[in-house]
Short mmCIF file of C-alpha atoms in Angstrom, two decimals:
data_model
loop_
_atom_site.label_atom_id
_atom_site.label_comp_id
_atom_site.label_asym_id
_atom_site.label_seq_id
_atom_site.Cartn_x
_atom_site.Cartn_y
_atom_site.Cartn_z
CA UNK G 1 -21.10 7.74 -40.80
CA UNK G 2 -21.30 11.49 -40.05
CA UNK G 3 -17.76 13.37 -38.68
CA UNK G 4 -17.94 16.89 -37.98
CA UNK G 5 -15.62 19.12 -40.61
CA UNK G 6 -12.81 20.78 -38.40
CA UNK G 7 -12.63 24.61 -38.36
CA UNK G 8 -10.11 26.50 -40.58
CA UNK G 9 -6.51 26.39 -38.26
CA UNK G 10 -8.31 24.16 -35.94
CA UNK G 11 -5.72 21.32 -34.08
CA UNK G 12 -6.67 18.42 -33.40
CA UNK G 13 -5.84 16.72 -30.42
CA UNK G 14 -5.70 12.99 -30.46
CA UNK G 15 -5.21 9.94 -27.57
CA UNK G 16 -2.31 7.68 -27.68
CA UNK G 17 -4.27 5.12 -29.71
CA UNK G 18 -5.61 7.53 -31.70
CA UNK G 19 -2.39 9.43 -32.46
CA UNK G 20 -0.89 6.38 -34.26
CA UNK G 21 -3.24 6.33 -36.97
CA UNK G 22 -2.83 9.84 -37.77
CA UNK G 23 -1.75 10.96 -41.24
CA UNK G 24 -0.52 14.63 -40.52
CA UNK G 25 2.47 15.87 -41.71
CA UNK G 26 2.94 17.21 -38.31
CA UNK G 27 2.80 15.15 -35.24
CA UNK G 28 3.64 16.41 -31.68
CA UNK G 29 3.49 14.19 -28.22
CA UNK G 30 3.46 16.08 -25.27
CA UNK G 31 3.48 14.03 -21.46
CA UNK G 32 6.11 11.63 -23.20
CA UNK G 33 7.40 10.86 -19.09
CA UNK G 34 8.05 8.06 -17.03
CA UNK G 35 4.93 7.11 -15.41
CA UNK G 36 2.46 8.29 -18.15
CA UNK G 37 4.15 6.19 -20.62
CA UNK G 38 4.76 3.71 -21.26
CA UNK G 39 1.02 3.28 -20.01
CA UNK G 40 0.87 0.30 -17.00
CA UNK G 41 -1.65 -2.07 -16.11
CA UNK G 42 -3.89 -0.65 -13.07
CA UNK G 43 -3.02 -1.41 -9.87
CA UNK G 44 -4.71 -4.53 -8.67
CA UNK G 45 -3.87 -6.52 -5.56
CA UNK G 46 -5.44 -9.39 -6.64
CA UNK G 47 -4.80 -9.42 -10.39
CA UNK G 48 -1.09 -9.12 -10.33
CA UNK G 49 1.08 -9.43 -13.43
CA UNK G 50 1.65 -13.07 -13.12
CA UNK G 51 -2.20 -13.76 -12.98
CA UNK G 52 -2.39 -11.47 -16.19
CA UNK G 53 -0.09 -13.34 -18.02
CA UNK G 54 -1.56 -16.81 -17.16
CA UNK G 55 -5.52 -15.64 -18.33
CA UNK G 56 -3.64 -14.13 -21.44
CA UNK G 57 -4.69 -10.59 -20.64
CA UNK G 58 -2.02 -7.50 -21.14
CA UNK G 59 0.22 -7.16 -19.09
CA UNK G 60 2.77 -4.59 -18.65
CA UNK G 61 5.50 -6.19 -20.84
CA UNK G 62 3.05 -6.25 -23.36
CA UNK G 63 2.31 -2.34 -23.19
CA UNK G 64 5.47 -1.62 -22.79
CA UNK G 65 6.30 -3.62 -26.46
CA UNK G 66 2.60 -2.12 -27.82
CA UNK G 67 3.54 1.53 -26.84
CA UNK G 68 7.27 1.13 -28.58
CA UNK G 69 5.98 0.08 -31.39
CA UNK G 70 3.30 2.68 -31.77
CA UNK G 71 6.08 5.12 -30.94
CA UNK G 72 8.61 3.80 -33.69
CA UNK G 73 5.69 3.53 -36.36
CA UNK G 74 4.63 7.50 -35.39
CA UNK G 75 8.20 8.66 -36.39
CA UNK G 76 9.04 5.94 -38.89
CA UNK G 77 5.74 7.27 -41.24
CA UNK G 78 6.67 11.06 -41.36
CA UNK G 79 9.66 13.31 -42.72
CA UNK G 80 12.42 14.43 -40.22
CA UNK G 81 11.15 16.64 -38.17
CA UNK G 82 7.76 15.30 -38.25
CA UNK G 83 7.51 14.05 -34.85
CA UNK G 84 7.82 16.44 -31.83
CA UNK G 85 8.21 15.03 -28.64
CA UNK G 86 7.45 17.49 -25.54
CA UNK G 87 8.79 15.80 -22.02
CA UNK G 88 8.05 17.53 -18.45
CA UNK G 89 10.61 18.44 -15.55
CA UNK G 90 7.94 18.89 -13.09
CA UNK G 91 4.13 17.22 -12.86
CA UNK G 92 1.38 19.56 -11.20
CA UNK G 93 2.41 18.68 -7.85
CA UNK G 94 6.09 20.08 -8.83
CA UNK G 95 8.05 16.91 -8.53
CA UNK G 96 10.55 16.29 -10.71
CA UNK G 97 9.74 13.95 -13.64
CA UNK G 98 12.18 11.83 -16.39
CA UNK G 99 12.09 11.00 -19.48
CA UNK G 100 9.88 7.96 -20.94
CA UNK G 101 12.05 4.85 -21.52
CA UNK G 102 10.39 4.85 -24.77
CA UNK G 103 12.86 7.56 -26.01
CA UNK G 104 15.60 6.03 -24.87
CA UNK G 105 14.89 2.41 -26.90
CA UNK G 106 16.91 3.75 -30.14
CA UNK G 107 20.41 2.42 -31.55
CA UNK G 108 23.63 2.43 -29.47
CA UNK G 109 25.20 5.02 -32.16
CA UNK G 110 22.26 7.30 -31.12
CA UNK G 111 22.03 6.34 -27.33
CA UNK G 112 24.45 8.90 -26.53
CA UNK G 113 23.14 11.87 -28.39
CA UNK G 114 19.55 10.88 -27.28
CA UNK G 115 20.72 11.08 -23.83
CA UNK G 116 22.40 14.39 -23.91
CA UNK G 117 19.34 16.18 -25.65
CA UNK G 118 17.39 14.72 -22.96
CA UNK G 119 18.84 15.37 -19.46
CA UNK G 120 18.90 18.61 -17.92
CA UNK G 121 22.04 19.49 -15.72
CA UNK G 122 20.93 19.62 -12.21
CA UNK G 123 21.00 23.26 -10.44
CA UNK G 124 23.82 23.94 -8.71
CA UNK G 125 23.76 22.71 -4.77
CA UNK G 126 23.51 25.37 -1.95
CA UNK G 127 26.43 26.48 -0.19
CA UNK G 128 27.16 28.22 3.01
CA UNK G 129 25.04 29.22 5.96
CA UNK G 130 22.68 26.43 6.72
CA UNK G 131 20.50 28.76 8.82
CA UNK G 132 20.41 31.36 4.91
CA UNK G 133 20.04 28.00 3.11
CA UNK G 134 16.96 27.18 4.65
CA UNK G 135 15.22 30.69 4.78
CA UNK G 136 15.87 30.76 0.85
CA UNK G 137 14.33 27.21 0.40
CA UNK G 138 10.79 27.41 -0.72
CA UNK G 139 9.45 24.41 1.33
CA UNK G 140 7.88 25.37 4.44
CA UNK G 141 7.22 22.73 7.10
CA UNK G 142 4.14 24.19 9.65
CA UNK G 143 4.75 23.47 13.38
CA UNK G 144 2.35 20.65 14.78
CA UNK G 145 -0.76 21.74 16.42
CA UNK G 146 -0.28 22.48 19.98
CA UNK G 147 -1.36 19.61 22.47
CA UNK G 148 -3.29 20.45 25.85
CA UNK G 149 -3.31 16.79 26.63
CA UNK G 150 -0.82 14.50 27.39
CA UNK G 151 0.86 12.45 24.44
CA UNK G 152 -0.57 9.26 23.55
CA UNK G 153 0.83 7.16 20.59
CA UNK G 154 -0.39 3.83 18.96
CA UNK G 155 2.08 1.50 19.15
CA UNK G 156 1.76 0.48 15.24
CA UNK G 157 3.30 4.05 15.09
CA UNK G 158 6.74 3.25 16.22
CA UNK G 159 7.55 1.22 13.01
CA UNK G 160 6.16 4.18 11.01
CA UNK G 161 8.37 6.64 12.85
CA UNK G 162 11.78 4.11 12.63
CA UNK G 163 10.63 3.44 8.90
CA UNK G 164 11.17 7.46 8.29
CA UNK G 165 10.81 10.39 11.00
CA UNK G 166 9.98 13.15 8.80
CA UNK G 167 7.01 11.16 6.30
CA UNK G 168 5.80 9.92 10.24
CA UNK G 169 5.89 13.77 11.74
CA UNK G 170 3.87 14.38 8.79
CA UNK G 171 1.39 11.97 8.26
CA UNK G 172 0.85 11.46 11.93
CA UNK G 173 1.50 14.91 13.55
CA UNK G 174 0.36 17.16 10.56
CA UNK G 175 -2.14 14.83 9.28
CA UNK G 176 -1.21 14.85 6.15
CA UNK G 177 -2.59 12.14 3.47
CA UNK G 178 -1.27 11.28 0.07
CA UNK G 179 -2.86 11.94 -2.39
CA UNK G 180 -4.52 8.05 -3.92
CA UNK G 181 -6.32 6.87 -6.67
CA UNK G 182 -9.22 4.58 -5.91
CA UNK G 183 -8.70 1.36 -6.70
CA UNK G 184 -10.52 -0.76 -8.76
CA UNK G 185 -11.27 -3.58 -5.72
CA UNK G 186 -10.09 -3.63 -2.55
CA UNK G 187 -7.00 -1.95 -1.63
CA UNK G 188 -4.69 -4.62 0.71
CA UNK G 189 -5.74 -2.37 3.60
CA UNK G 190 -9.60 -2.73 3.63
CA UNK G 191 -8.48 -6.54 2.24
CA UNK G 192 -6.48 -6.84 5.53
CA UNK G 193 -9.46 -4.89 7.67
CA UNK G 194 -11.81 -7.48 6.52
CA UNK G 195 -10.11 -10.48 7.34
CA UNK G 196 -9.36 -9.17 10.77
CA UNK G 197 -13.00 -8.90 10.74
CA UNK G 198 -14.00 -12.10 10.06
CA UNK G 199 -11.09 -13.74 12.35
CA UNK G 200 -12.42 -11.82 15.88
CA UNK G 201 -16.03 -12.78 14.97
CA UNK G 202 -14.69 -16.49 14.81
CA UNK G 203 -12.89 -15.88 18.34
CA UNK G 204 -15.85 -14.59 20.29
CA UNK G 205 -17.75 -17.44 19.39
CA UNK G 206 -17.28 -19.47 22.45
CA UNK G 207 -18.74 -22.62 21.09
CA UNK G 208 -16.03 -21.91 18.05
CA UNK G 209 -12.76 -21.68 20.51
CA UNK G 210 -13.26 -25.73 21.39
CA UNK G 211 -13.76 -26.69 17.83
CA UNK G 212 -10.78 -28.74 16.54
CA UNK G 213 -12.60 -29.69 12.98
CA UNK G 214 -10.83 -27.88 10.23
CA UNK G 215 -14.22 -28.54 7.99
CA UNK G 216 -16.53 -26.79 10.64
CA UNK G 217 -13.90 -23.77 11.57
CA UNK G 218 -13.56 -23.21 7.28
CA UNK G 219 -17.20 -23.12 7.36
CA UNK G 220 -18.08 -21.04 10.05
CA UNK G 221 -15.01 -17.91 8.49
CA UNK G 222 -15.97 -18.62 5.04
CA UNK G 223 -19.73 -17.72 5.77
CA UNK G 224 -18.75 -14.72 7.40
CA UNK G 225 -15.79 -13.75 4.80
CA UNK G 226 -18.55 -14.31 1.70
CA UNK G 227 -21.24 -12.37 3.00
CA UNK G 228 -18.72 -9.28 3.01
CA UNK G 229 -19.35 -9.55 -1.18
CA UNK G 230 -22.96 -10.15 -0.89
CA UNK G 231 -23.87 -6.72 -1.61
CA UNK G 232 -22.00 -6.24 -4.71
CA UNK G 233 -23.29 -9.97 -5.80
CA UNK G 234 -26.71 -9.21 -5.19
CA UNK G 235 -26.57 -6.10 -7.68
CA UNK G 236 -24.40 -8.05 -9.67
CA UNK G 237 -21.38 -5.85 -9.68
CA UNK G 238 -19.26 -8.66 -8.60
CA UNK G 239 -16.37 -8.14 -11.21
CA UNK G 240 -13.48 -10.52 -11.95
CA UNK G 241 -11.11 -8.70 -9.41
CA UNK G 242 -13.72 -8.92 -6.74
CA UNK G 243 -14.24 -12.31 -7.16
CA UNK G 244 -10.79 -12.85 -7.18
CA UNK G 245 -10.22 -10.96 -3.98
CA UNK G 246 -12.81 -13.26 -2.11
CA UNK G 247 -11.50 -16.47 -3.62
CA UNK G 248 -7.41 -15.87 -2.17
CA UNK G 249 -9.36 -14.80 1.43
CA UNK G 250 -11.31 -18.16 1.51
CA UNK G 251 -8.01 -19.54 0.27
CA UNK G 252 -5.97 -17.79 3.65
CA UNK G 253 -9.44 -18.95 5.25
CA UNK G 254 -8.74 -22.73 4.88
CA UNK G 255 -5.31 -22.60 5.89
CA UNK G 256 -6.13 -20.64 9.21
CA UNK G 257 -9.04 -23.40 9.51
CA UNK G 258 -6.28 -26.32 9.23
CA UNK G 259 -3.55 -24.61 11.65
CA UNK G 260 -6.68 -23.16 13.91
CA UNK G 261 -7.68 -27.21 14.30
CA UNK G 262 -4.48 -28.27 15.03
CA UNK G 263 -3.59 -25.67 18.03
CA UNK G 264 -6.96 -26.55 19.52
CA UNK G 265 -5.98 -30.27 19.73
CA UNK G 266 -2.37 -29.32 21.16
CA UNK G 267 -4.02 -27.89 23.69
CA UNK G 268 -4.22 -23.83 22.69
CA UNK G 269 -7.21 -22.00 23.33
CA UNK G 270 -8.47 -18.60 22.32
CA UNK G 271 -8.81 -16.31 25.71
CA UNK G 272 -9.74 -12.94 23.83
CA UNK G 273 -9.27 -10.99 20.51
CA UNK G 274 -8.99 -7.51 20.04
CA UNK G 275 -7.82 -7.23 23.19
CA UNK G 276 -6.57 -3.84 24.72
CA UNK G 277 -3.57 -3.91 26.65
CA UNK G 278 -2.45 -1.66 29.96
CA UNK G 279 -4.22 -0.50 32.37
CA UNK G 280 -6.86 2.45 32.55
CA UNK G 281 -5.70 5.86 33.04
CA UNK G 282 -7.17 9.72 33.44
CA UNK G 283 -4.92 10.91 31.19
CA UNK G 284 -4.95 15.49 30.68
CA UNK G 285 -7.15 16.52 28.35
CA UNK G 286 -9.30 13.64 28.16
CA UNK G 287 -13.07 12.84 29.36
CA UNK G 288 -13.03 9.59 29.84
CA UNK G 289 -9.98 6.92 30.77
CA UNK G 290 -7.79 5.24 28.32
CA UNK G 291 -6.47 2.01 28.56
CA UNK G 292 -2.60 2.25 27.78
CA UNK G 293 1.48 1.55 29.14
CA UNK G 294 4.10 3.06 30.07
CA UNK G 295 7.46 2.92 27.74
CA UNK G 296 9.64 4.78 30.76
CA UNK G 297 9.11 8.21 29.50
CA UNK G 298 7.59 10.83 31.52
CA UNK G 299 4.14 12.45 30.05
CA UNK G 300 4.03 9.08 27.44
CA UNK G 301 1.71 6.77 26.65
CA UNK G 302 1.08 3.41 24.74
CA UNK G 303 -2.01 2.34 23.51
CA UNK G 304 -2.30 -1.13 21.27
CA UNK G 305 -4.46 -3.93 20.82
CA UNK G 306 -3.77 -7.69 20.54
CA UNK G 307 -5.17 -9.61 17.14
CA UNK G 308 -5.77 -12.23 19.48
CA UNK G 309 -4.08 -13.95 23.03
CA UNK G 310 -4.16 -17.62 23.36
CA UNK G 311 -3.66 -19.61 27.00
CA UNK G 312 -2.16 -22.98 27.56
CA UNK G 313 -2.81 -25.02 30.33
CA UNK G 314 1.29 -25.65 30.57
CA UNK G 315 2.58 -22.78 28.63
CA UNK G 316 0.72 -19.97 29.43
CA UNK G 317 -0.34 -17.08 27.46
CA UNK G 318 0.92 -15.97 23.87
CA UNK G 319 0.03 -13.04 21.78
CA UNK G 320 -0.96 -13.82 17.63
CA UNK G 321 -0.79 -11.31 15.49
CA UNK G 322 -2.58 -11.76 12.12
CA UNK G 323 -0.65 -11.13 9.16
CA UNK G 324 -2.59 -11.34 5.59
CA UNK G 325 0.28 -10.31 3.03
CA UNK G 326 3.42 -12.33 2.27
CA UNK G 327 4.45 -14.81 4.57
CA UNK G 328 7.68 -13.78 5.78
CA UNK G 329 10.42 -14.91 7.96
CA UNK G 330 10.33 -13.69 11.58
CA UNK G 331 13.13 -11.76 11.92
CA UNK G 332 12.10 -10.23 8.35
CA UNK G 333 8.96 -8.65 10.26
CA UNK G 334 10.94 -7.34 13.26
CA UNK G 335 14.18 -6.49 12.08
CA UNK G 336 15.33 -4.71 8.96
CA UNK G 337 19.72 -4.72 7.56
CA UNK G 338 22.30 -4.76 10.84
CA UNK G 339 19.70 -6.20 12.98
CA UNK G 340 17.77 -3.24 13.57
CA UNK G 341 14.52 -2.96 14.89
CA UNK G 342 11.65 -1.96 12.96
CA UNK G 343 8.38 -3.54 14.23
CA UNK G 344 8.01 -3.15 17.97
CA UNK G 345 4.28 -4.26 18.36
CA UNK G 346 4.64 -8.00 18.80
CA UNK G 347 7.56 -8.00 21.37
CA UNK G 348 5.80 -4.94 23.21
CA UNK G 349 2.76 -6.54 23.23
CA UNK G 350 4.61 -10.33 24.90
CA UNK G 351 6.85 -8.13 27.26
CA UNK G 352 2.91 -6.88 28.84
CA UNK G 353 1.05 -10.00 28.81
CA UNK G 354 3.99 -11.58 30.43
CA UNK G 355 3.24 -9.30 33.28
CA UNK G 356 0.80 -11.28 34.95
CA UNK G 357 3.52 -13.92 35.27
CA UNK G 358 2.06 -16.39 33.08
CA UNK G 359 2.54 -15.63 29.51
CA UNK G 360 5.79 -17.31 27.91
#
């Protein structure tokens, strides 16, 4: 084996692994913060922590016990003194950061100390004139863009802007985006995208929106649903999270296939998907009309799209929304704590379709 001979006064600079098996007299950690470590498993919407645990790969208990122990054997090996541990109050963005739990995982008689060498007292809060307060605060919000046209707002916005007005005024009036690390298979957006996909390719086939045989529906979403991976299986990049991904969507396949079956044979059948709702309108600013509604307020406009609108020959018409995540109660979906609304689609989207005085 050949290793290259460090220069006189040289430091070296290890990784975590790395650091524990270092014999220097002298060790310092620096990044010792929540967050950065102890080091979690990467986000994976298909291989959760449970599914970790049951294939017997490491989960985040398990780096949380490998880390301490590192940690403990890093101090426990050198002189007091030895060990320096360097912790942040601010990452590169400037938001405020704590303390690893690590550091914390040390006798009761030495909780206390530990603690008070760690925090930081707060700065003091601002006092007085609200109007001085804010021209000495550092964070500048920019006006929105000015608008020559008149305002027109999806309605999947309205839960964004009751979920929190000033992340939805930026996001959606700024246009700001987070900042996000790719993930390593499909994030549960492009997941969700995808199965939306697949389901409004199922409902314009008009030979399909008869079909009450849970076998022939499964086959027909599953063929459409696989091919999505074909690319990455046909350069064999499929990896184990992939393949995961595509097994739980033929999984959410066969149970629309069963329920799909079972509408069609009480009588339910698909009239359109991805349906826009409203009427057309010349709206300012625009070249060409947009189909939207009115919510009562002058200068306002709606625009949204149906997953999908069913008609019964008795009942009438009913809006379906998919829904690929967590099956949830419906009042969970529409209401959050003191009965307050929080997702307006689905009852927006009824309250138009009943309109033409035969949805129920």
């Amino acid at each position: 084996a050949w290793t290259q001979e460090k220069e006189r006064g040289a430091v070296e600079i290890e990784g975590w692994l790395d650091a524990a098996g270092e014999d220097a007299a002298l060790l310092i950690l620096a990044g010792m913060n929540e967050g950065l470590m102890p080091r979690g498993t990467s986000p994976d919407v298909m291989l959760t922590e449970a599914a970790r645990r049951m294939l017997g790969l490491p989960d985040r208990e398990f780096l949380h016990a490998r880390d301490l122990s590192l940690l403990h054997g890093m101090e426990a090996g050198r002189k007091k003194g030895g060990l320096v541990v360097l912790t942040a109050q601010n990452g590169e963005a400037g938001e405020p950061l704590k303390p690893s739990r690590l550091l914390f995982r040390v006798p009761d008689a030495e909780l206390v100390k530990r603690v008070k060498k760690l925090a930081v007292e707060s700065e003091p809060k601002e006092t007085g004139n609200a109007r001085e307060a804010f021209h000495r605060h550092k964070l500048r919000i920019p006006l929105p863009p000015a608008k020559g046209r008149t305002d027109l707002l999806p309605v999947t916005d309205f839960s964004a802007f009751l979920a929190c007005p000033l992340r939805f005024y930026l996001s959606r009036r700024l246009g700001w985006r987070p900042g996000e690390e790719p993930a390593p298979g499909l994030d549960g957006r492009r997941f969700g995208t995808w199965m939306h996909e697949v389901l409004r390719e199922f409902g314009e086939d008009s030979t399909m929106r008869e079909c009450g045989d849970a076998g022939k529906i499964y086959e027909k979403v599953r063929t459409v649903w696989d091919a999505k991976f074909s690319p990455w299986e046909e350069v064999g990049a499929l990896r184990l999270n992939l393949d995961l991904q595509r097994e739980a969507g033929r999984e959410r396949l066969k149970r629309f296939a069963t329920e799909q079956a079972g509408l069609v044979k009480q009588g339910w059948r698909i009239r359109s998907t991805e349906t826009a709702l409203g009427e057309e309108r010349d709206l300012p600013g625009r070249n060409k009309k947009v189909k939207c509604f009115s919510v009562g307020l002058e200068d306002f406009w709606v625009q949204g799209r149906a997953d999908r609108i069913d008609e019964h020959s008795e009942y009438g018409l009913r809006v379906v929304d998919y829904k690929t995540g967590r099956e949830k109660e419906a009042a969970a979906y529409h209401f959050a704590g003191g009965r307050r609304a929080t997702y307006l689609r689905s009852p927006e989207y009824a309250r138009l379709v009943r309109s033409d005085k035969k949805g129920k």
